[in-house]
PDB file of C-alpha atoms in Angstrom:
ATOM      1  CA  UNK R1049      -4.369   7.985   3.211  1.00  0.00           C
ATOM      2  CA  UNK R1050      -7.885   9.432   3.338  1.00  0.00           C
ATOM      3  CA  UNK R1051      -8.007  10.629  -0.254  1.00  0.00           C
ATOM      4  CA  UNK R1052     -11.699  11.561  -0.095  1.00  0.00           C
ATOM      5  CA  UNK R1053     -10.992  13.951   2.771  1.00  0.00           C
ATOM      6  CA  UNK R1054      -8.211  15.624   0.785  1.00  0.00           C
ATOM      7  CA  UNK R1055     -10.479  15.983  -2.243  1.00  0.00           C
ATOM      8  CA  UNK R1056     -13.152  17.510  -0.027  1.00  0.00           C
ATOM      9  CA  UNK R1057     -10.644  20.074   1.260  1.00  0.00           C
ATOM     10  CA  UNK R1058      -9.574  20.960  -2.283  1.00  0.00           C
ATOM     11  CA  UNK R1059     -13.201  21.400  -3.333  1.00  0.00           C
ATOM     12  CA  UNK R1060     -13.473  24.201  -0.760  1.00  0.00           C
ATOM     13  CA  UNK R1061     -10.478  26.029  -2.255  1.00  0.00           C
ATOM     14  CA  UNK R1062     -11.522  26.375  -5.908  1.00  0.00           C
ATOM     15  CA  UNK R1063     -10.538  29.791  -7.191  1.00  0.00           C
ATOM     16  CA  UNK R1064     -13.081  32.395  -8.210  1.00  0.00           C
ATOM     17  CA  UNK R1065     -13.612  32.761 -11.944  1.00  0.00           C
ATOM     18  CA  UNK R1066     -11.934  36.157 -12.045  1.00  0.00           C
ATOM     19  CA  UNK R1067      -8.640  34.838 -10.690  1.00  0.00           C
ATOM     20  CA  UNK R1068      -5.732  34.637 -13.123  1.00  0.00           C
ATOM     21  CA  UNK R1069      -4.970  30.915 -13.177  1.00  0.00           C
ATOM     22  CA  UNK R1070      -4.857  28.289 -15.916  1.00  0.00           C
ATOM     23  CA  UNK R1071      -7.138  26.021 -13.885  1.00  0.00           C
ATOM     24  CA  UNK R1072      -9.289  26.995 -10.917  1.00  0.00           C
ATOM     25  CA  UNK R1073      -8.961  23.655  -9.137  1.00  0.00           C
ATOM     26  CA  UNK R1074      -5.983  22.826  -6.895  1.00  0.00           C
ATOM     27  CA  UNK R1075      -4.854  19.212  -6.531  1.00  0.00           C
ATOM     28  CA  UNK R1076      -3.946  16.638  -3.928  1.00  0.00           C
ATOM     29  CA  UNK R1077      -0.501  15.009  -3.678  1.00  0.00           C
ATOM     30  CA  UNK R1078       0.323  11.784  -5.421  1.00  0.00           C
ATOM     31  CA  UNK R1079       0.333   8.964  -2.866  1.00  0.00           C
ATOM     32  CA  UNK R1080       1.807   5.516  -3.609  1.00  0.00           C
ATOM     33  CA  UNK R1081       0.125   2.377  -2.300  1.00  0.00           C
ATOM     34  CA  UNK R1082       2.824   2.005   0.373  1.00  0.00           C
ATOM     35  CA  UNK R1083       3.640   5.466   1.663  1.00  0.00           C
ATOM     36  CA  UNK R1084       6.913   6.013   3.551  1.00  0.00           C
ATOM     37  CA  UNK R1085       5.654   9.136   5.427  1.00  0.00           C
ATOM     38  CA  UNK R1086       7.826  11.443   3.297  1.00  0.00           C
ATOM     39  CA  UNK R1087       6.173  14.283   1.360  1.00  0.00           C
ATOM     40  CA  UNK R1088       8.260  16.063  -1.288  1.00  0.00           C
ATOM     41  CA  UNK R1089       7.175  19.470  -2.570  1.00  0.00           C
ATOM     42  CA  UNK R1090       8.556  21.169  -5.663  1.00  0.00           C
ATOM     43  CA  UNK R1091       7.289  24.624  -6.664  1.00  0.00           C
ATOM     44  CA  UNK R1092       4.453  24.671  -9.235  1.00  0.00           C
ATOM     45  CA  UNK R1093       3.265  22.967 -12.403  1.00  0.00           C
ATOM     46  CA  UNK R1094       4.288  24.504 -15.723  1.00  0.00           C
ATOM     47  CA  UNK R1095       0.992  24.804 -17.595  1.00  0.00           C
ATOM     48  CA  UNK R1096       2.353  27.064 -20.325  1.00  0.00           C
ATOM     49  CA  UNK R1097       2.093  26.578 -24.078  1.00  0.00           C
ATOM     50  CA  UNK R1098       4.998  24.145 -23.906  1.00  0.00           C
ATOM     51  CA  UNK R1099       2.652  21.723 -22.126  1.00  0.00           C
ATOM     52  CA  UNK R1100      -0.463  22.567 -24.123  1.00  0.00           C
ATOM     53  CA  UNK R1101      -1.565  18.955 -24.654  1.00  0.00           C
ATOM     54  CA  UNK R1102      -1.382  18.252 -20.920  1.00  0.00           C
ATOM     55  CA  UNK R1103      -3.462  21.373 -20.226  1.00  0.00           C
ATOM     56  CA  UNK R1104      -5.977  20.346 -22.875  1.00  0.00           C
ATOM     57  CA  UNK R1105      -6.250  16.895 -21.285  1.00  0.00           C
ATOM     58  CA  UNK R1106      -6.761  18.420 -17.831  1.00  0.00           C
ATOM     59  CA  UNK R1107      -9.492  20.744 -19.079  1.00  0.00           C
ATOM     60  CA  UNK R1108     -11.368  17.771 -20.504  1.00  0.00           C
ATOM     61  CA  UNK R1109     -11.579  16.129 -17.056  1.00  0.00           C
ATOM     62  CA  UNK R1110     -14.174  16.575 -14.347  1.00  0.00           C
ATOM     63  CA  UNK R1111     -13.330  18.836 -11.413  1.00  0.00           C
ATOM     64  CA  UNK R1112     -12.815  15.774  -9.191  1.00  0.00           C
ATOM     65  CA  UNK R1113     -10.363  14.266 -11.661  1.00  0.00           C
ATOM     66  CA  UNK R1114      -8.452  17.564 -11.813  1.00  0.00           C
ATOM     67  CA  UNK R1115      -8.102  17.373  -8.027  1.00  0.00           C
ATOM     68  CA  UNK R1116      -6.443  13.973  -8.608  1.00  0.00           C
ATOM     69  CA  UNK R1117      -4.349  14.974 -11.637  1.00  0.00           C
ATOM     70  CA  UNK R1118      -1.038  13.714 -10.235  1.00  0.00           C
ATOM     71  CA  UNK R1119      -0.754  10.145 -11.452  1.00  0.00           C
ATOM     72  CA  UNK R1120       1.873   7.463 -11.078  1.00  0.00           C
ATOM     73  CA  UNK R1121       4.006   5.590 -10.679  1.00  0.00           C
ATOM     74  CA  UNK R1122       6.164   6.643 -13.646  1.00  0.00           C
ATOM     75  CA  UNK R1123       5.065  10.105 -14.810  1.00  0.00           C
ATOM     76  CA  UNK R1124       3.356  11.840 -11.918  1.00  0.00           C
ATOM     77  CA  UNK R1125       3.172  15.373 -13.308  1.00  0.00           C
ATOM     78  CA  UNK R1126       5.957  16.949 -11.200  1.00  0.00           C
ATOM     79  CA  UNK R1127       8.850  17.652 -13.606  1.00  0.00           C
ATOM     80  CA  UNK R1128      11.865  17.326 -11.242  1.00  0.00           C
ATOM     81  CA  UNK R1129      10.389  14.084  -9.930  1.00  0.00           C
ATOM     82  CA  UNK R1130       9.550  12.653 -13.328  1.00  0.00           C
ATOM     83  CA  UNK R1131      13.027  13.395 -14.737  1.00  0.00           C
ATOM     84  CA  UNK R1132      14.665  11.381 -11.922  1.00  0.00           C
ATOM     85  CA  UNK R1133      16.308  14.233  -9.997  1.00  0.00           C
ATOM     86  CA  UNK R1134      14.170  14.025  -6.863  1.00  0.00           C
ATOM     87  CA  UNK R1135      13.822  10.234  -6.999  1.00  0.00           C
ATOM     88  CA  UNK R1136      17.586   9.805  -6.903  1.00  0.00           C
ATOM     89  CA  UNK R1137      17.956  12.392  -4.133  1.00  0.00           C
ATOM     90  CA  UNK R1138      15.274  10.920  -1.866  1.00  0.00           C
ATOM     91  CA  UNK R1139      16.321   7.293  -2.179  1.00  0.00           C
ATOM     92  CA  UNK R1140      19.987   8.144  -1.610  1.00  0.00           C
ATOM     93  CA  UNK R1141      19.227  10.382   1.373  1.00  0.00           C
ATOM     94  CA  UNK R1142      16.796   8.172   3.271  1.00  0.00           C
ATOM     95  CA  UNK R1143      17.773   4.697   2.056  1.00  0.00           C
ATOM     96  CA  UNK R1144      14.081   4.153   1.368  1.00  0.00           C
ATOM     97  CA  UNK R1145      12.365   3.345  -1.891  1.00  0.00           C
ATOM     98  CA  UNK R1146      11.643   6.575  -3.722  1.00  0.00           C
ATOM     99  CA  UNK R1147       8.501   5.128  -5.275  1.00  0.00           C
ATOM    100  CA  UNK R1148       6.949   4.989  -1.800  1.00  0.00           C
ATOM    101  CA  UNK R1149       7.181   8.806  -1.505  1.00  0.00           C
ATOM    102  CA  UNK R1150       4.281  11.277  -1.753  1.00  0.00           C
ATOM    103  CA  UNK R1151       4.879  14.116  -4.218  1.00  0.00           C
ATOM    104  CA  UNK R1152       3.274  17.460  -5.008  1.00  0.00           C
ATOM    105  CA  UNK R1153       3.987  21.173  -5.483  1.00  0.00           C
ATOM    106  CA  UNK R1154       3.879  23.942  -2.914  1.00  0.00           C
ATOM    107  CA  UNK R1155       1.949  26.303  -5.201  1.00  0.00           C
ATOM    108  CA  UNK R1156      -1.215  24.483  -6.245  1.00  0.00           C
ATOM    109  CA  UNK R1157      -2.234  26.737  -9.147  1.00  0.00           C
ATOM    110  CA  UNK R1158      -0.374  27.904 -12.251  1.00  0.00           C
ATOM    111  CA  UNK R1159      -0.324  31.155 -14.184  1.00  0.00           C
ATOM    112  CA  UNK R1160       0.718  32.180 -17.691  1.00  0.00           C
ATOM    113  CA  UNK R1161       1.142  35.568 -19.357  1.00  0.00           C
ATOM    114  CA  UNK R1162      -0.804  36.890 -22.350  1.00  0.00           C
ATOM    115  CA  UNK R1163       1.465  34.913 -24.695  1.00  0.00           C
ATOM    116  CA  UNK R1164       1.026  31.627 -22.853  1.00  0.00           C
ATOM    117  CA  UNK R1165       4.444  31.704 -21.164  1.00  0.00           C
ATOM    118  CA  UNK R1166       4.866  30.355 -17.648  1.00  0.00           C
ATOM    119  CA  UNK R1167       4.708  33.006 -14.910  1.00  0.00           C
ATOM    120  CA  UNK R1168       5.889  33.077 -11.335  1.00  0.00           C
ATOM    121  CA  UNK R1169       2.945  32.715  -8.927  1.00  0.00           C
ATOM    122  CA  UNK R1170       1.274  35.876  -7.692  1.00  0.00           C
ATOM    123  CA  UNK R1171       1.155  36.782  -4.022  1.00  0.00           C
ATOM    124  CA  UNK R1172      -2.534  35.802  -4.022  1.00  0.00           C
ATOM    125  CA  UNK R1173      -1.804  32.289  -5.251  1.00  0.00           C
ATOM    126  CA  UNK R1174       0.991  31.914  -2.724  1.00  0.00           C
ATOM    127  CA  UNK R1175      -1.386  32.961   0.083  1.00  0.00           C
ATOM    128  CA  UNK R1176      -4.121  30.622  -1.170  1.00  0.00           C
ATOM    129  CA  UNK R1177      -1.610  27.767  -1.298  1.00  0.00           C
ATOM    130  CA  UNK R1178      -0.504  28.422   2.284  1.00  0.00           C
ATOM    131  CA  UNK R1179      -4.100  28.241   3.502  1.00  0.00           C
ATOM    132  CA  UNK R1180      -4.819  25.087   1.521  1.00  0.00           C
ATOM    133  CA  UNK R1181      -1.662  23.290   2.617  1.00  0.00           C
ATOM    134  CA  UNK R1182      -2.410  24.176   6.231  1.00  0.00           C
ATOM    135  CA  UNK R1183      -5.665  22.222   5.874  1.00  0.00           C
ATOM    136  CA  UNK R1184      -4.153  19.354   3.866  1.00  0.00           C
ATOM    137  CA  UNK R1185      -1.213  18.768   6.196  1.00  0.00           C
ATOM    138  CA  UNK R1186      -3.454  18.364   9.209  1.00  0.00           C
ATOM    139  CA  UNK R1187      -4.951  15.359   7.413  1.00  0.00           C
ATOM    140  CA  UNK R1188      -1.773  13.997   5.805  1.00  0.00           C
ATOM    141  CA  UNK R1189       0.444  14.208   8.921  1.00  0.00           C
ATOM    142  CA  UNK R1190       3.769  13.388   7.212  1.00  0.00           C
ATOM    143  CA  UNK R1191       6.922  12.626   9.165  1.00  0.00           C
ATOM    144  CA  UNK R1192       9.114  14.603   6.746  1.00  0.00           C
ATOM    145  CA  UNK R1193       8.228  17.488   4.437  1.00  0.00           C
ATOM    146  CA  UNK R1194      11.019  18.006   1.912  1.00  0.00           C
ATOM    147  CA  UNK R1195      10.726  21.444   0.306  1.00  0.00           C
ATOM    148  CA  UNK R1196      12.602  22.237  -2.900  1.00  0.00           C
ATOM    149  CA  UNK R1197      13.016  25.883  -3.861  1.00  0.00           C
ATOM    150  CA  UNK R1198      12.158  29.248  -2.354  1.00  0.00           C
ATOM    151  CA  UNK R1199       8.407  29.103  -2.954  1.00  0.00           C
ATOM    152  CA  UNK R1200       8.135  25.742  -1.234  1.00  0.00           C
ATOM    153  CA  UNK R1201      10.296  26.933   1.672  1.00  0.00           C
ATOM    154  CA  UNK R1202       8.101  30.015   2.055  1.00  0.00           C
ATOM    155  CA  UNK R1203       4.793  28.133   2.014  1.00  0.00           C
ATOM    156  CA  UNK R1204       5.801  25.500   4.558  1.00  0.00           C
ATOM    157  CA  UNK R1205       7.683  28.036   6.662  1.00  0.00           C
ATOM    158  CA  UNK R1206       4.507  30.099   7.037  1.00  0.00           C
ATOM    159  CA  UNK R1207       2.541  26.991   7.998  1.00  0.00           C
ATOM    160  CA  UNK R1208       5.184  26.042  10.552  1.00  0.00           C
ATOM    161  CA  UNK R1209       4.496  29.437  12.155  1.00  0.00           C
ATOM    162  CA  UNK R1210       0.719  28.928  12.012  1.00  0.00           C
ATOM    163  CA  UNK R1211       0.510  25.371  13.318  1.00  0.00           C
ATOM    164  CA  UNK R1212       2.187  23.244  15.911  1.00  0.00           C
ATOM    165  CA  UNK R1213       3.650  21.000  13.251  1.00  0.00           C
ATOM    166  CA  UNK R1214       4.559  17.378  13.855  1.00  0.00           C
ATOM    167  CA  UNK R1215       6.680  17.012  10.727  1.00  0.00           C
ATOM    168  CA  UNK R1216      10.349  17.748  10.149  1.00  0.00           C
ATOM    169  CA  UNK R1217      10.914  20.226   7.341  1.00  0.00           C
ATOM    170  CA  UNK R1218      14.053  19.745   5.256  1.00  0.00           C
ATOM    171  CA  UNK R1219      14.912  22.544   2.820  1.00  0.00           C
ATOM    172  CA  UNK R1220      16.705  21.696  -0.422  1.00  0.00           C
ATOM    173  CA  UNK R1221      17.568  23.700  -3.483  1.00  0.00           C
ATOM    174  CA  UNK R1222      15.249  23.317  -6.447  1.00  0.00           C
ATOM    175  CA  UNK R1223      16.944  21.049  -9.029  1.00  0.00           C
ATOM    176  CA  UNK R1224      16.319  23.558 -11.807  1.00  0.00           C
ATOM    177  CA  UNK R1225      18.411  22.722 -14.846  1.00  0.00           C
ATOM    178  CA  UNK R1226      19.887  26.168 -15.394  1.00  0.00           C
ATOM    179  CA  UNK R1227      20.859  26.690 -11.767  1.00  0.00           C
ATOM    180  CA  UNK R1228      22.317  23.190 -11.364  1.00  0.00           C
ATOM    181  CA  UNK R1229      24.259  23.408 -14.646  1.00  0.00           C
ATOM    182  CA  UNK R1230      26.149  26.478 -13.425  1.00  0.00           C
ATOM    183  CA  UNK R1231      27.844  24.505 -10.655  1.00  0.00           C
ATOM    184  CA  UNK R1232      27.427  20.757 -11.209  1.00  0.00           C
ATOM    185  CA  UNK R1233      30.261  20.491 -13.739  1.00  0.00           C
ATOM    186  CA  UNK R1234      32.706  21.931 -11.225  1.00  0.00           C
ATOM    187  CA  UNK R1235      32.924  18.466  -9.667  1.00  0.00           C
ATOM    188  CA  UNK R1236      33.874  15.276 -11.568  1.00  0.00           C
ATOM    189  CA  UNK R1237      31.196  12.591 -11.390  1.00  0.00           C
ATOM    190  CA  UNK R1238      33.681   9.972 -10.211  1.00  0.00           C
ATOM    191  CA  UNK R1239      34.769  12.167  -7.316  1.00  0.00           C
ATOM    192  CA  UNK R1240      31.187  12.961  -6.271  1.00  0.00           C
ATOM    193  CA  UNK R1241      30.195   9.296  -6.301  1.00  0.00           C
ATOM    194  CA  UNK R1242      33.282   8.271  -4.304  1.00  0.00           C
ATOM    195  CA  UNK R1243      32.482  10.886  -1.645  1.00  0.00           C
ATOM    196  CA  UNK R1244      28.772  10.055  -1.583  1.00  0.00           C
ATOM    197  CA  UNK R1245      28.465   6.253  -1.728  1.00  0.00           C
ATOM    198  CA  UNK R1246      24.753   6.598  -0.910  1.00  0.00           C
ATOM    199  CA  UNK R1247      24.276   8.269  -4.285  1.00  0.00           C
ATOM    200  CA  UNK R1248      26.545   5.808  -6.096  1.00  0.00           C
ATOM    201  CA  UNK R1249      24.499   2.903  -4.728  1.00  0.00           C
ATOM    202  CA  UNK R1250      21.251   4.320  -6.135  1.00  0.00           C
ATOM    203  CA  UNK R1251      22.891   5.263  -9.452  1.00  0.00           C
ATOM    204  CA  UNK R1252      23.920   1.626  -9.864  1.00  0.00           C
ATOM    205  CA  UNK R1253      20.439   0.416  -8.894  1.00  0.00           C
ATOM    206  CA  UNK R1254      18.456   2.890 -11.000  1.00  0.00           C
ATOM    207  CA  UNK R1255      20.480   4.006 -14.034  1.00  0.00           C
ATOM    208  CA  UNK R1256      17.194   4.850 -15.762  1.00  0.00           C
ATOM    209  CA  UNK R1257      16.789   7.854 -13.446  1.00  0.00           C
ATOM    210  CA  UNK R1258      19.830   9.405 -15.135  1.00  0.00           C
ATOM    211  CA  UNK R1259      18.426   9.065 -18.632  1.00  0.00           C
ATOM    212  CA  UNK R1260      17.050  12.005 -20.593  1.00  0.00           C
ATOM    213  CA  UNK R1261      20.046  14.283 -20.140  1.00  0.00           C
ATOM    214  CA  UNK R1262      21.454  16.397 -17.300  1.00  0.00           C
ATOM    215  CA  UNK R1263      23.109  13.368 -15.691  1.00  0.00           C
ATOM    216  CA  UNK R1264      25.695  15.457 -13.840  1.00  0.00           C
ATOM    217  CA  UNK R1265      22.999  17.788 -12.501  1.00  0.00           C
ATOM    218  CA  UNK R1266      21.032  14.881 -11.061  1.00  0.00           C
ATOM    219  CA  UNK R1267      24.062  13.377  -9.355  1.00  0.00           C
ATOM    220  CA  UNK R1268      25.171  16.738  -7.968  1.00  0.00           C
ATOM    221  CA  UNK R1269      21.681  17.493  -6.630  1.00  0.00           C
ATOM    222  CA  UNK R1270      21.471  14.066  -4.981  1.00  0.00           C
ATOM    223  CA  UNK R1271      24.793  14.735  -3.239  1.00  0.00           C
ATOM    224  CA  UNK R1272      23.417  18.079  -2.051  1.00  0.00           C
ATOM    225  CA  UNK R1273      20.353  16.322  -0.630  1.00  0.00           C
ATOM    226  CA  UNK R1274      22.381  13.645   1.149  1.00  0.00           C
ATOM    227  CA  UNK R1275      24.642  16.300   2.641  1.00  0.00           C
ATOM    228  CA  UNK R1276      21.701  18.293   4.021  1.00  0.00           C
ATOM    229  CA  UNK R1277      19.544  15.401   5.171  1.00  0.00           C
ATOM    230  CA  UNK R1278      22.322  13.431   6.908  1.00  0.00           C
ATOM    231  CA  UNK R1279      22.740  16.383   9.314  1.00  0.00           C
ATOM    232  CA  UNK R1280      19.252  15.783  10.723  1.00  0.00           C
TER     233      UNK R1280
END
C-alpha cells in the first residue's frame, strides 16, 4: 500500500481551526504487512474524557504521526476491532486471517460536548469524511469494504453514488454493546455455534478474542456477519 500517498491526501484535508473537533487531522487506515484486500470501517473514534490519556498522547505527536495513529497488530485504536468483535466476524465470514485486514472508521474526526462527552458527528464532519474517503479509496482500491453502522453505510453509500466503484460493499450492524446485548441473549451460545460452524471454528482457534466480557455479543455479531456475507 502506498502509505505516503494516503498521508499526502490526509494532509490536504486538515480541518480549519474554527471547526469543532478534538483533533484537526484525519487519519489513514491501519494496514497489515500482508493485506487481504478487505477494508473494515466502524463509525468514529471516541476521543471523550473516558479516553483522555489517548487524546493526550495523540496531541503530543506530530501531524504526520497523527495521520498514522492507528497502530497494530494488537490494539489498533478501533474499539470494536480491538475488543475482538470484528476480528471474529471477519475471520469467520471470509475464512481469511483477520490480522491481514485493513481497519479504520468512516468518520475521520471526533467531537465532544462542553463537558468532554462523546458526540455524534456533525453533518459537516460527515461531509468532510465522504470527500476524504472518496480520495483515499481511489488509492486503496479494496476488493471488499465492510461498513458497520449507519454512519459508515451513509459515507460509503454516498461514495458509491459519486464514483464508479470497484469494491463490493457489505453492510453490517455496528457491534455496539448496548444494541447487541438487547438481542444476543435470546439465542443460546451452543445453538448459535452449532448453526454457524464457521464461527465455532474461529472461537476454538482464537478464544482470546472473546476475553474482556460480552462474549455472547461477539458470537452473535459474528453469526450476523456470516449470515450476511455468505449471501454475496
